[in-house]
PDB file of C-alpha atoms in Angstrom:
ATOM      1  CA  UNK K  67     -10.098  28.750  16.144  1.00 50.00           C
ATOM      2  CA  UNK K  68      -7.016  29.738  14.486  1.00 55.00           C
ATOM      3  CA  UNK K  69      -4.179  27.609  13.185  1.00 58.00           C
ATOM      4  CA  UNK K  70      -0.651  29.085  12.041  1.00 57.00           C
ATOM      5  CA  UNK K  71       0.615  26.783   9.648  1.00 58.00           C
ATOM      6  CA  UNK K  72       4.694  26.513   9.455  1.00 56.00           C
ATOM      7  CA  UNK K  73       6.402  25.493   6.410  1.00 62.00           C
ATOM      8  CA  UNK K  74       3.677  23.540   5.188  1.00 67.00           C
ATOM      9  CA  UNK K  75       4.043  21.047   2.460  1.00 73.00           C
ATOM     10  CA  UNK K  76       2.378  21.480  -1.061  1.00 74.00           C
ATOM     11  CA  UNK K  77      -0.217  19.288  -0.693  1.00 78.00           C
ATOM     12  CA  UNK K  78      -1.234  20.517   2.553  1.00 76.00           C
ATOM     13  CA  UNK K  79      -1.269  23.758   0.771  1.00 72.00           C
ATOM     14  CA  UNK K  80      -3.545  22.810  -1.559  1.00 76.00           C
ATOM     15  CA  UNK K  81      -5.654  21.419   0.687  1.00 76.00           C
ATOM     16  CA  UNK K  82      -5.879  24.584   2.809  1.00 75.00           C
ATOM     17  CA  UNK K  83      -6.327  26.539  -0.373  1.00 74.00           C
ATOM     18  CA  UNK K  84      -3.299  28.495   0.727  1.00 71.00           C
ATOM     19  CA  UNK K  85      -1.181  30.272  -1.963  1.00 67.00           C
ATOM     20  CA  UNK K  86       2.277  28.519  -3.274  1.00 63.00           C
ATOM     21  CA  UNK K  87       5.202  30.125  -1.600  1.00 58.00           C
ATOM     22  CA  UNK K  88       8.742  31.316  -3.478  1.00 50.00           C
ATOM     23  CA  UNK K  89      10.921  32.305   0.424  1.00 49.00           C
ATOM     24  CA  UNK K  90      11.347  30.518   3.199  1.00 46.00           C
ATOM     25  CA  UNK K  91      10.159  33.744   4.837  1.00 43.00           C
ATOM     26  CA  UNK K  92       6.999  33.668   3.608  1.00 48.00           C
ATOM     27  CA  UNK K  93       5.975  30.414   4.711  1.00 46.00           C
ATOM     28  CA  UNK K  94       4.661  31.289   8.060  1.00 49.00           C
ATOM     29  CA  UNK K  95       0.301  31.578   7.343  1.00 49.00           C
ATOM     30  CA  UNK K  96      -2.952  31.649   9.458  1.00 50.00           C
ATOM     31  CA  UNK K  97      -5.750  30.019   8.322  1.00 49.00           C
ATOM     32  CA  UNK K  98      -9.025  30.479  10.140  1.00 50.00           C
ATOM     33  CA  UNK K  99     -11.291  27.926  10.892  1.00 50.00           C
ATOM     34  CA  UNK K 100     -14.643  28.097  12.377  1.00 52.00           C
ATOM     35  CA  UNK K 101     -16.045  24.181  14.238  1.00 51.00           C
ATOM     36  CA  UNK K 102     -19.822  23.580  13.455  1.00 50.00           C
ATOM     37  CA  UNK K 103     -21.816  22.653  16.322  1.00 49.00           C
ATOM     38  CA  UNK K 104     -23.459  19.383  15.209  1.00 50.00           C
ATOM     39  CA  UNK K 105     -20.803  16.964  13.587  1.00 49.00           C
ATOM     40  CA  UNK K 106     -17.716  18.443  15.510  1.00 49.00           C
ATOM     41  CA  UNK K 107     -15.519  18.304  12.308  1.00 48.00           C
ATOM     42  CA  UNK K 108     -13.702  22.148  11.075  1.00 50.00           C
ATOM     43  CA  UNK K 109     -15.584  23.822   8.106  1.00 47.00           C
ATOM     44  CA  UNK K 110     -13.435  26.780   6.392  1.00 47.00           C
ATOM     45  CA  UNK K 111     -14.066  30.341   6.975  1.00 50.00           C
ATOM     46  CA  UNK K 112     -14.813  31.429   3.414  1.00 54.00           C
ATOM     47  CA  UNK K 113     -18.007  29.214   3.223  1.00 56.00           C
ATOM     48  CA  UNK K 114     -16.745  26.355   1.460  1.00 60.00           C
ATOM     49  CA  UNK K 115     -17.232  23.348   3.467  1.00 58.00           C
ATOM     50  CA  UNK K 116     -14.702  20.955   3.818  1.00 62.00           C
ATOM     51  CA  UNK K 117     -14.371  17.885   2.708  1.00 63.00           C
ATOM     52  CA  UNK K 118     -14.431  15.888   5.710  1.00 62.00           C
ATOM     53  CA  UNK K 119     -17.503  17.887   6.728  1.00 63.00           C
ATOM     54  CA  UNK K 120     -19.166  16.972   3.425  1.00 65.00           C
ATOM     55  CA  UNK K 121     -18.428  13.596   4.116  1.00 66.00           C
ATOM     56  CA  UNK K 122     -19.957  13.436   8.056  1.00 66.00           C
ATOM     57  CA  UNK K 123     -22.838  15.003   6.777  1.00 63.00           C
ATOM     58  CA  UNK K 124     -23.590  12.607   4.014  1.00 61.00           C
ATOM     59  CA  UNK K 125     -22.943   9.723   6.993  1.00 57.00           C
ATOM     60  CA  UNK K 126     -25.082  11.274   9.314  1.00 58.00           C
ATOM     61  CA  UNK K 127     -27.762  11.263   6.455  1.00 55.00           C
ATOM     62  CA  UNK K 128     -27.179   7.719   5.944  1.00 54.00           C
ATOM     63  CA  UNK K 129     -26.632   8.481   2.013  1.00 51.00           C
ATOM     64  CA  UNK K 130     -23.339   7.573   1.307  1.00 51.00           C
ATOM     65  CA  UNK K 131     -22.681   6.138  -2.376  1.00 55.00           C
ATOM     66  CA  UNK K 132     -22.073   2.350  -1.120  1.00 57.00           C
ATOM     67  CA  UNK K 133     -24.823   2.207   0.475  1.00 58.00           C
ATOM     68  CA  UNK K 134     -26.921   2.078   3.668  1.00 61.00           C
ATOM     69  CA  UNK K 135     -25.093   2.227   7.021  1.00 66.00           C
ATOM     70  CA  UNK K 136     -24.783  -0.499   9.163  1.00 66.00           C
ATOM     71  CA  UNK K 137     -25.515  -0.584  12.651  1.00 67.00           C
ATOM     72  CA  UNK K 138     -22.980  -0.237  15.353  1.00 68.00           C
ATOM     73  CA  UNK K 139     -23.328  -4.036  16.845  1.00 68.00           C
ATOM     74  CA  UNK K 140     -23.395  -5.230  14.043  1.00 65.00           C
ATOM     75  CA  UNK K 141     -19.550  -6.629  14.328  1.00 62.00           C
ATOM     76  CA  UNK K 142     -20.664  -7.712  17.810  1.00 63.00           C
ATOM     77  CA  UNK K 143     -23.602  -9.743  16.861  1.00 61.00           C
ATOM     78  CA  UNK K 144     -21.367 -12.101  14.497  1.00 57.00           C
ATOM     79  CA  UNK K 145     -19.188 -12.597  16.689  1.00 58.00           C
ATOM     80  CA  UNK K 146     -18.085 -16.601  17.175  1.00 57.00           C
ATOM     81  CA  UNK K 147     -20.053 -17.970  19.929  1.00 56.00           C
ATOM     82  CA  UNK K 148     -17.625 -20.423  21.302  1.00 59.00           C
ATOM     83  CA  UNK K 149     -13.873 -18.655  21.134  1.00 62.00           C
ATOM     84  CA  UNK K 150     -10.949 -20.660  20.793  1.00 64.00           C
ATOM     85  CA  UNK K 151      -8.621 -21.932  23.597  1.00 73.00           C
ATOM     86  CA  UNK K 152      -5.316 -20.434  23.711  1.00 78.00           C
ATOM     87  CA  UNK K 153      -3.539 -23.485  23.216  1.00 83.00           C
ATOM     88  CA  UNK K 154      -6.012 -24.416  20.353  1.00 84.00           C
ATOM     89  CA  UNK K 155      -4.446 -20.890  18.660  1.00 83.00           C
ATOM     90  CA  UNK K 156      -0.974 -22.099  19.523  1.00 86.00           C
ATOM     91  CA  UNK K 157      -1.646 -24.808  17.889  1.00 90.00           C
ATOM     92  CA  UNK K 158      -3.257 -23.794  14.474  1.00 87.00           C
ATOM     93  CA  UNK K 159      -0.157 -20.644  14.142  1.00 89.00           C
ATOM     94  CA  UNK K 160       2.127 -23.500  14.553  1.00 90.00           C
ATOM     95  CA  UNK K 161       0.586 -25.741  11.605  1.00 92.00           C
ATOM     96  CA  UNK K 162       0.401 -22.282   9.527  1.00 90.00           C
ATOM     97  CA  UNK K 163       4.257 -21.463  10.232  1.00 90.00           C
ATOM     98  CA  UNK K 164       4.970 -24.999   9.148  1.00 92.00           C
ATOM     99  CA  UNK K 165       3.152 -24.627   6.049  1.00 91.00           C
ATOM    100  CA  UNK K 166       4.741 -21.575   4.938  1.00 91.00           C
ATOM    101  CA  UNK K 167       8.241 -22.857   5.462  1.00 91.00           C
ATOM    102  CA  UNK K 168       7.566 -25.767   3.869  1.00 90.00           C
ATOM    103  CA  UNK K 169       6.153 -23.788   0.854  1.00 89.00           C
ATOM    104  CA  UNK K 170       9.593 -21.278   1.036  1.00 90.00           C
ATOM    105  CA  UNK K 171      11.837 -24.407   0.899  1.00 89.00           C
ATOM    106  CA  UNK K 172      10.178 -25.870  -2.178  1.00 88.00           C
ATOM    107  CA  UNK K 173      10.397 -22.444  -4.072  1.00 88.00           C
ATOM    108  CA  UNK K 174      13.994 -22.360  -3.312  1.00 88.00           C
ATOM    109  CA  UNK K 175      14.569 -25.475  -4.708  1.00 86.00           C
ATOM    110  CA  UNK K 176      12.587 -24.545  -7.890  1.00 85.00           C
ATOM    111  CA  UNK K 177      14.831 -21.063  -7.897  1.00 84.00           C
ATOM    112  CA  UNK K 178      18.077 -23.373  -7.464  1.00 82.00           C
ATOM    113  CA  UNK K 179      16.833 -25.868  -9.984  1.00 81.00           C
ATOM    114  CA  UNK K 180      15.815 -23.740 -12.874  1.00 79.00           C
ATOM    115  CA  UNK K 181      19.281 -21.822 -12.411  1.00 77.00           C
ATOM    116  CA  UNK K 182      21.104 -24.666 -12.667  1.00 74.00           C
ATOM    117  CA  UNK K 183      19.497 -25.701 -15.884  1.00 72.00           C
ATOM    118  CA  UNK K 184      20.215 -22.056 -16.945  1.00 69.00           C
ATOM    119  CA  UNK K 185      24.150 -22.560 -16.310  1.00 65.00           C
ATOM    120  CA  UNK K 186      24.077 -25.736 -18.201  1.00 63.00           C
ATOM    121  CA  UNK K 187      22.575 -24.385 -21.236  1.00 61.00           C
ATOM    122  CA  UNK K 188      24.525 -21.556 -21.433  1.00 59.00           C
ATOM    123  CA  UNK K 189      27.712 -23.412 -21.563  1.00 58.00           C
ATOM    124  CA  UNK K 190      25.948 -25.849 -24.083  1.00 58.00           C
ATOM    125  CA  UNK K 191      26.100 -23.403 -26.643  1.00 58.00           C
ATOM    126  CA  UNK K 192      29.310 -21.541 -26.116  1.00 58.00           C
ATOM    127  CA  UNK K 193      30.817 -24.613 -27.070  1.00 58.00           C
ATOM    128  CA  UNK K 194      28.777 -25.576 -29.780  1.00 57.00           C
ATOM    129  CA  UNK K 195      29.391 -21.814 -31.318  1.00 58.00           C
ATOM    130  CA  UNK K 196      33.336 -22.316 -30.704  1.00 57.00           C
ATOM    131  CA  UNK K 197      33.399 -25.203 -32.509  1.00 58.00           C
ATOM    132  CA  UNK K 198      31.414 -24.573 -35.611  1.00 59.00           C
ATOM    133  CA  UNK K 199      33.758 -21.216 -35.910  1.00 59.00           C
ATOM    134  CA  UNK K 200      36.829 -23.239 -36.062  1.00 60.00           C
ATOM    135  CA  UNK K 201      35.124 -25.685 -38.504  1.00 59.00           C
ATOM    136  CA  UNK K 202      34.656 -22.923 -40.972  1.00 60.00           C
ATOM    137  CA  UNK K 203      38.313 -21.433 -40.618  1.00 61.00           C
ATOM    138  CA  UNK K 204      39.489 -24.732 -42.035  1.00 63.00           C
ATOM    139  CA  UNK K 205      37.197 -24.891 -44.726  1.00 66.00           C
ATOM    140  CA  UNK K 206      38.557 -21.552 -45.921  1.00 66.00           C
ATOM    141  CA  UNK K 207      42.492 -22.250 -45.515  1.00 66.00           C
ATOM    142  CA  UNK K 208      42.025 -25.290 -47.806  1.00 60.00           C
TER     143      UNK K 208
END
């Protein structure tokens, strides 16, 4: 199989193994690839596997580094036996909606709060400041 490869990123360079271009002209390549037989997934011509291919064969061996794999019901087995009512999921999206608006409100009022307090103080102590200034100006003129 052969892929021609137009204007193709750096990374995707890299990944190719394809050589950094410096024109515009130059960025049309062909990269040959050759599929394997037993995993379906591309394996580059110049013997170097890839690293998907790596990785399906590890799978297929069943040693990947987390562990063993599991088996392909196993999502189905654990399934919930009894699934929920539509209106019973109506129901429990409505309480969670609730909830979060409820939490949103009270955070506002903690935002609107503490910037309040902030506003207060500030003007606290431009006052204080202004008035211990003119307090020394008249110590010094007497």
């Amino acid at each position: 199989m052969r892929l021609v490869i137009l204007f193709a990123s750096p990374t995707t360079r890299k990944m190719l193994r394809i050589p950094p271009t410096t024109s515009a002209l130059r960025n049309v390549f062909s990269v040959e690839y050759t599929a394997t037989s037993n995993t379906g997934v591309t394996q580059h011509d110049h013997g170097k596997p890839s690293r998907q291919h790596v990785a399906a064969q590890q799978s297929a061996a069943g040693d990947l580094p987390h562990g063993p794999r599991l088996p392909e019901d196993f999502f189905r087995q654990n399934l919930p036996t009894s699934p929920m009512s539509s209106t019973e999921a109506r129901e429990r999206e409505k309480a969670q909606c609730e909830e979060a608006k409820k939490h949103e409100k009270k955070k506002k009022k903690k935002k609107k709060k503490k910037k309040k307090k902030k506003k207060k103080k500030k003007k606290k102590k431009k006052k204080k400041k202004k008035k211990k200034k003119k307090k020394k100006k008249k110590k010094r003129a007497s």
